[in-house]
Amino acid sequence: MVQTNKKIRKAILPVGGLGTRFLPATKVIPKELLPVLDKPLVQYAIDEAIEAGIEEFIFVTGRGKSAIEDYFDHSIELEKNLMDQNKDDILKYIQDMILKPGSVSFVRQQVPAGLGHAVWCAKNFVSNETVAVLLADDLIVARPSCMKQMIENWDGGNMVATMDVPYQDTSSYGVIKPGKTNGKKIEVKHIIEKPNPENAPSNIAVVGRYILEPSVFDDLSLQKKGTNGEIQLTDSLSSQIGKVPFFGYNFDGKRYDCGNKLGFIKANSFFALNDPLIGKEYKKWLKENI
Ligand code: G1P
């Protein structure tokens, strides 16, 4: 059933991925905690969700990811130390970023069986509400935030954030077949995971922001394997076409693919260039070193 009240309260954050592209760093550090300038990737996704009005956060973790739980908890020794040193600003910052008691849940994905499987692992916490999904790898710089733009333009049904990509890159993304376009909203006629350019229905790719109606979880429960032998969220979204409305949202903003080294370095560079403390000097250094 499509929910028509505009409130979306819950977000799922799949953070179980192995991060093999960032080995050896990710041998012990979850890739979602790698810093872009001074904030872990996952914090950008949380900040975006909070700006969009999300109140409950469901992390889907995996083995070796317990540092993420610690990150979202108080660190009593650190806070005491900062207090003793009168470092009030940073103390306030790290206390403020702790999410409200009871608003955070962690569920473990025991096997890396795909994004659809990770999202499905959160099913019991979602309890039949429309839910947002944010992939922390996709760092999106946007005002208002990408998820906020989506929720403001959502009117029931499933929704994915979209952007145009070069045709040669379609095999890295979920790709939609567009129908009617209304401003930034694109009707989705078909969606396919990681098509080769010659099979791609368009060059309009899905980036890691989703709004899911509960019926998507019914299809995920069937645990059907798709591209790369994984349970794909894309396939369950596809199964709902014709049953619930489905739109792409061509957000305003810039997305950095922090799942690969180049995108990660670009994001760091962007935030360094715009940092009030180091921006100027960094720009000078960059010019000298190009
Ligand atoms: C996932 C999704 C894909 C989407 C992409 C966006 O792929 O399966 O549909 O386009 O995120 O980043 P992944 O990058 O995890 O392989």
mmCIF file of N, CA, C and O in Angstrom, residues 194-239:
data_model
loop_
_atom_site.group_PDB
_atom_site.id
_atom_site.type_symbol
_atom_site.label_atom_id
_atom_site.label_comp_id
_atom_site.label_asym_id
_atom_site.label_seq_id
_atom_site.Cartn_x
_atom_site.Cartn_y
_atom_site.Cartn_z
ATOM 1 N N LYS A 194 23.426 -2.389 -13.346
ATOM 2 C CA LYS A 194 24.734 -2.468 -14.003
ATOM 3 C C LYS A 194 24.686 -3.013 -15.441
ATOM 4 O O LYS A 194 25.366 -3.995 -15.772
ATOM 5 N N PRO A 195 23.888 -2.376 -16.310
ATOM 6 C CA PRO A 195 23.862 -2.843 -17.713
ATOM 7 C C PRO A 195 25.109 -2.404 -18.475
ATOM 8 O O PRO A 195 25.669 -1.346 -18.189
ATOM 9 N N ASN A 196 25.522 -3.207 -19.446
ATOM 10 C CA ASN A 196 26.558 -2.747 -20.367
ATOM 11 C C ASN A 196 25.983 -1.598 -21.185
ATOM 12 O O ASN A 196 24.767 -1.549 -21.398
ATOM 13 N N PRO A 197 26.852 -0.689 -21.655
ATOM 14 C CA PRO A 197 26.344 0.475 -22.401
ATOM 15 C C PRO A 197 25.382 0.082 -23.522
ATOM 16 O O PRO A 197 24.368 0.731 -23.741
ATOM 17 N N GLU A 198 25.677 -1.036 -24.210
ATOM 18 C CA GLU A 198 24.817 -1.416 -25.348
ATOM 19 C C GLU A 198 23.429 -1.897 -24.911
ATOM 20 O O GLU A 198 22.482 -1.871 -25.707
ATOM 21 N N ASN A 199 23.299 -2.321 -23.640
ATOM 22 C CA ASN A 199 21.971 -2.753 -23.157
ATOM 23 C C ASN A 199 21.301 -1.708 -22.274
ATOM 24 O O ASN A 199 20.183 -1.927 -21.789
ATOM 25 N N ALA A 200 21.994 -0.597 -22.021
ATOM 26 C CA ALA A 200 21.448 0.385 -21.066
ATOM 27 C C ALA A 200 20.233 1.093 -21.664
ATOM 28 O O ALA A 200 20.287 1.542 -22.814
ATOM 29 N N PRO A 201 19.142 1.182 -20.884
ATOM 30 C CA PRO A 201 17.941 1.837 -21.408
ATOM 31 C C PRO A 201 18.080 3.357 -21.488
ATOM 32 O O PRO A 201 17.233 4.021 -22.091
ATOM 33 N N SER A 202 19.111 3.920 -20.867
ATOM 34 C CA SER A 202 19.397 5.358 -20.915
ATOM 35 C C SER A 202 20.756 5.547 -20.249
ATOM 36 O O SER A 202 21.430 4.570 -19.908
ATOM 37 N N ASN A 203 21.146 6.797 -20.062
ATOM 38 C CA ASN A 203 22.366 7.053 -19.274
ATOM 39 C C ASN A 203 21.985 7.725 -17.946
ATOM 40 O O ASN A 203 22.781 8.456 -17.375
ATOM 41 N N ILE A 204 20.745 7.484 -17.505
ATOM 42 C CA ILE A 204 20.290 8.068 -16.227
ATOM 43 C C ILE A 204 20.503 7.023 -15.126
ATOM 44 O O ILE A 204 19.841 5.987 -15.087
ATOM 45 N N ALA A 205 21.482 7.328 -14.265
ATOM 46 C CA ALA A 205 21.927 6.348 -13.268
ATOM 47 C C ALA A 205 21.341 6.654 -11.888
ATOM 48 O O ALA A 205 21.054 7.806 -11.563
ATOM 49 N N VAL A 206 21.234 5.604 -11.095
ATOM 50 C CA VAL A 206 20.779 5.725 -9.709
ATOM 51 C C VAL A 206 21.988 6.020 -8.834
ATOM 52 O O VAL A 206 23.012 5.354 -8.947
ATOM 53 N N VAL A 207 21.890 7.023 -7.980
ATOM 54 C CA VAL A 207 22.910 7.203 -6.949
ATOM 55 C C VAL A 207 22.300 6.784 -5.604
ATOM 56 O O VAL A 207 21.094 6.575 -5.516
ATOM 57 N N GLY A 208 23.132 6.669 -4.597
ATOM 58 C CA GLY A 208 22.723 5.960 -3.391
ATOM 59 C C GLY A 208 21.760 6.657 -2.439
ATOM 60 O O GLY A 208 22.026 6.763 -1.235
ATOM 61 N N ARG A 209 20.633 7.095 -2.949
ATOM 62 C CA ARG A 209 19.559 7.646 -2.109
ATOM 63 C C ARG A 209 18.247 7.070 -2.599
ATOM 64 O O ARG A 209 17.928 7.188 -3.799
ATOM 65 N N TYR A 210 17.488 6.492 -1.684
ATOM 66 C CA TYR A 210 16.246 5.804 -2.057
ATOM 67 C C TYR A 210 15.143 6.160 -1.064
ATOM 68 O O TYR A 210 15.410 6.388 0.122
ATOM 69 N N ILE A 211 13.909 6.163 -1.551
ATOM 70 C CA ILE A 211 12.737 6.138 -0.672
ATOM 71 C C ILE A 211 11.982 4.869 -1.054
ATOM 72 O O ILE A 211 11.664 4.667 -2.239
ATOM 73 N N LEU A 212 11.750 4.015 -0.063
ATOM 74 C CA LEU A 212 11.156 2.705 -0.354
ATOM 75 C C LEU A 212 9.825 2.536 0.346
ATOM 76 O O LEU A 212 9.706 2.755 1.558
ATOM 77 N N GLU A 213 8.848 2.094 -0.422
ATOM 78 C CA GLU A 213 7.568 1.702 0.157
ATOM 79 C C GLU A 213 7.721 0.294 0.762
ATOM 80 O O GLU A 213 8.563 -0.496 0.302
ATOM 81 N N PRO A 214 6.889 -0.035 1.765
ATOM 82 C CA PRO A 214 7.040 -1.336 2.428
ATOM 83 C C PRO A 214 6.976 -2.536 1.479
ATOM 84 O O PRO A 214 7.607 -3.559 1.732
ATOM 85 N N SER A 215 6.249 -2.412 0.374
ATOM 86 C CA SER A 215 6.092 -3.576 -0.517
ATOM 87 C C SER A 215 7.430 -4.006 -1.132
ATOM 88 O O SER A 215 7.576 -5.163 -1.545
ATOM 89 N N VAL A 216 8.407 -3.106 -1.170
ATOM 90 C CA VAL A 216 9.728 -3.485 -1.692
ATOM 91 C C VAL A 216 10.312 -4.607 -0.821
ATOM 92 O O VAL A 216 10.967 -5.531 -1.309
ATOM 93 N N PHE A 217 10.021 -4.538 0.491
ATOM 94 C CA PHE A 217 10.551 -5.552 1.413
ATOM 95 C C PHE A 217 9.903 -6.918 1.172
ATOM 96 O O PHE A 217 10.532 -7.943 1.397
ATOM 97 N N ASP A 218 8.635 -6.903 0.716
ATOM 98 C CA ASP A 218 7.990 -8.186 0.411
ATOM 99 C C ASP A 218 8.751 -8.881 -0.711
ATOM 100 O O ASP A 218 8.995 -10.084 -0.665
ATOM 101 N N ASP A 219 9.147 -8.105 -1.715
ATOM 102 C CA ASP A 219 9.887 -8.716 -2.821
ATOM 103 C C ASP A 219 11.300 -9.109 -2.380
ATOM 104 O O ASP A 219 11.792 -10.173 -2.742
ATOM 105 N N LEU A 220 11.929 -8.244 -1.568
ATOM 106 C CA LEU A 220 13.279 -8.590 -1.081
ATOM 107 C C LEU A 220 13.251 -9.909 -0.300
ATOM 108 O O LEU A 220 14.213 -10.680 -0.329
ATOM 109 N N SER A 221 12.124 -10.152 0.381
ATOM 110 C CA SER A 221 12.001 -11.374 1.193
ATOM 111 C C SER A 221 12.094 -12.636 0.338
ATOM 112 O O SER A 221 12.413 -13.712 0.840
ATOM 113 N N LEU A 222 11.851 -12.510 -0.954
ATOM 114 C CA LEU A 222 11.951 -13.687 -1.833
ATOM 115 C C LEU A 222 13.416 -14.054 -2.088
ATOM 116 O O LEU A 222 13.719 -15.142 -2.578
ATOM 117 N N GLN A 223 14.329 -13.118 -1.752
ATOM 118 C CA GLN A 223 15.784 -13.382 -1.808
ATOM 119 C C GLN A 223 16.251 -13.865 -3.184
ATOM 120 O O GLN A 223 17.084 -14.775 -3.292
ATOM 121 N N LYS A 224 15.726 -13.224 -4.221
ATOM 122 C CA LYS A 224 16.131 -13.623 -5.583
ATOM 123 C C LYS A 224 17.492 -13.023 -5.913
ATOM 124 O O LYS A 224 17.730 -11.840 -5.671
ATOM 125 N N LYS A 225 18.351 -13.843 -6.491
ATOM 126 C CA LYS A 225 19.684 -13.336 -6.859
ATOM 127 C C LYS A 225 19.647 -12.698 -8.237
ATOM 128 O O LYS A 225 18.976 -13.187 -9.145
ATOM 129 N N GLY A 226 20.385 -11.613 -8.388
ATOM 130 C CA GLY A 226 20.439 -10.915 -9.678
ATOM 131 C C GLY A 226 21.866 -10.741 -10.144
ATOM 132 O O GLY A 226 22.698 -11.652 -9.977
ATOM 133 N N THR A 227 22.178 -9.565 -10.679
ATOM 134 C CA THR A 227 23.519 -9.262 -11.200
ATOM 135 C C THR A 227 24.601 -9.633 -10.180
ATOM 136 O O THR A 227 24.448 -9.382 -8.986
ATOM 137 N N ASN A 228 25.661 -10.243 -10.656
ATOM 138 C CA ASN A 228 26.799 -10.687 -9.829
ATOM 139 C C ASN A 228 26.392 -11.694 -8.754
ATOM 140 O O ASN A 228 27.086 -11.837 -7.742
ATOM 141 N N GLY A 229 25.267 -12.366 -8.931
ATOM 142 C CA GLY A 229 24.814 -13.377 -7.959
ATOM 143 C C GLY A 229 24.365 -12.775 -6.641
ATOM 144 O O GLY A 229 24.242 -13.467 -5.631
ATOM 145 N N GLU A 230 24.138 -11.447 -6.637
ATOM 146 C CA GLU A 230 23.750 -10.776 -5.394
ATOM 147 C C GLU A 230 22.260 -10.432 -5.395
ATOM 148 O O GLU A 230 21.648 -10.308 -6.463
ATOM 149 N N ILE A 231 21.705 -10.249 -4.200
ATOM 150 C CA ILE A 231 20.306 -9.807 -4.081
ATOM 151 C C ILE A 231 20.314 -8.294 -4.264
ATOM 152 O O ILE A 231 20.910 -7.571 -3.464
ATOM 153 N N GLN A 232 19.732 -7.856 -5.362
ATOM 154 C CA GLN A 232 19.839 -6.448 -5.769
ATOM 155 C C GLN A 232 18.580 -5.677 -5.389
ATOM 156 O O GLN A 232 17.460 -6.102 -5.687
ATOM 157 N N LEU A 233 18.790 -4.521 -4.783
ATOM 158 C CA LEU A 233 17.667 -3.631 -4.475
ATOM 159 C C LEU A 233 16.964 -3.200 -5.768
ATOM 160 O O LEU A 233 15.733 -3.095 -5.838
ATOM 161 N N THR A 234 17.781 -2.985 -6.787
ATOM 162 C CA THR A 234 17.252 -2.591 -8.102
ATOM 163 C C THR A 234 16.168 -3.562 -8.583
ATOM 164 O O THR A 234 15.133 -3.146 -9.106
ATOM 165 N N ASP A 235 16.401 -4.862 -8.415
ATOM 166 C CA ASP A 235 15.446 -5.859 -8.920
ATOM 167 C C ASP A 235 14.123 -5.783 -8.163
ATOM 168 O O ASP A 235 13.047 -5.935 -8.756
ATOM 169 N N SER A 236 14.188 -5.553 -6.851
ATOM 170 C CA SER A 236 12.936 -5.461 -6.074
ATOM 171 C C SER A 236 12.196 -4.170 -6.409
ATOM 172 O O SER A 236 10.962 -4.150 -6.427
ATOM 173 N N LEU A 237 12.933 -3.110 -6.689
ATOM 174 C CA LEU A 237 12.277 -1.871 -7.146
ATOM 175 C C LEU A 237 11.594 -2.134 -8.483
ATOM 176 O O LEU A 237 10.453 -1.721 -8.715
ATOM 177 N N SER A 238 12.283 -2.853 -9.344
ATOM 178 C CA SER A 238 11.730 -3.168 -10.674
ATOM 179 C C SER A 238 10.431 -3.964 -10.539
ATOM 180 O O SER A 238 9.465 -3.721 -11.266
ATOM 181 N N SER A 239 10.404 -4.895 -9.567
ATOM 182 C CA SER A 239 9.209 -5.754 -9.386
ATOM 183 C C SER A 239 7.971 -4.939 -9.004
ATOM 184 O O SER A 239 6.846 -5.414 -9.154
#
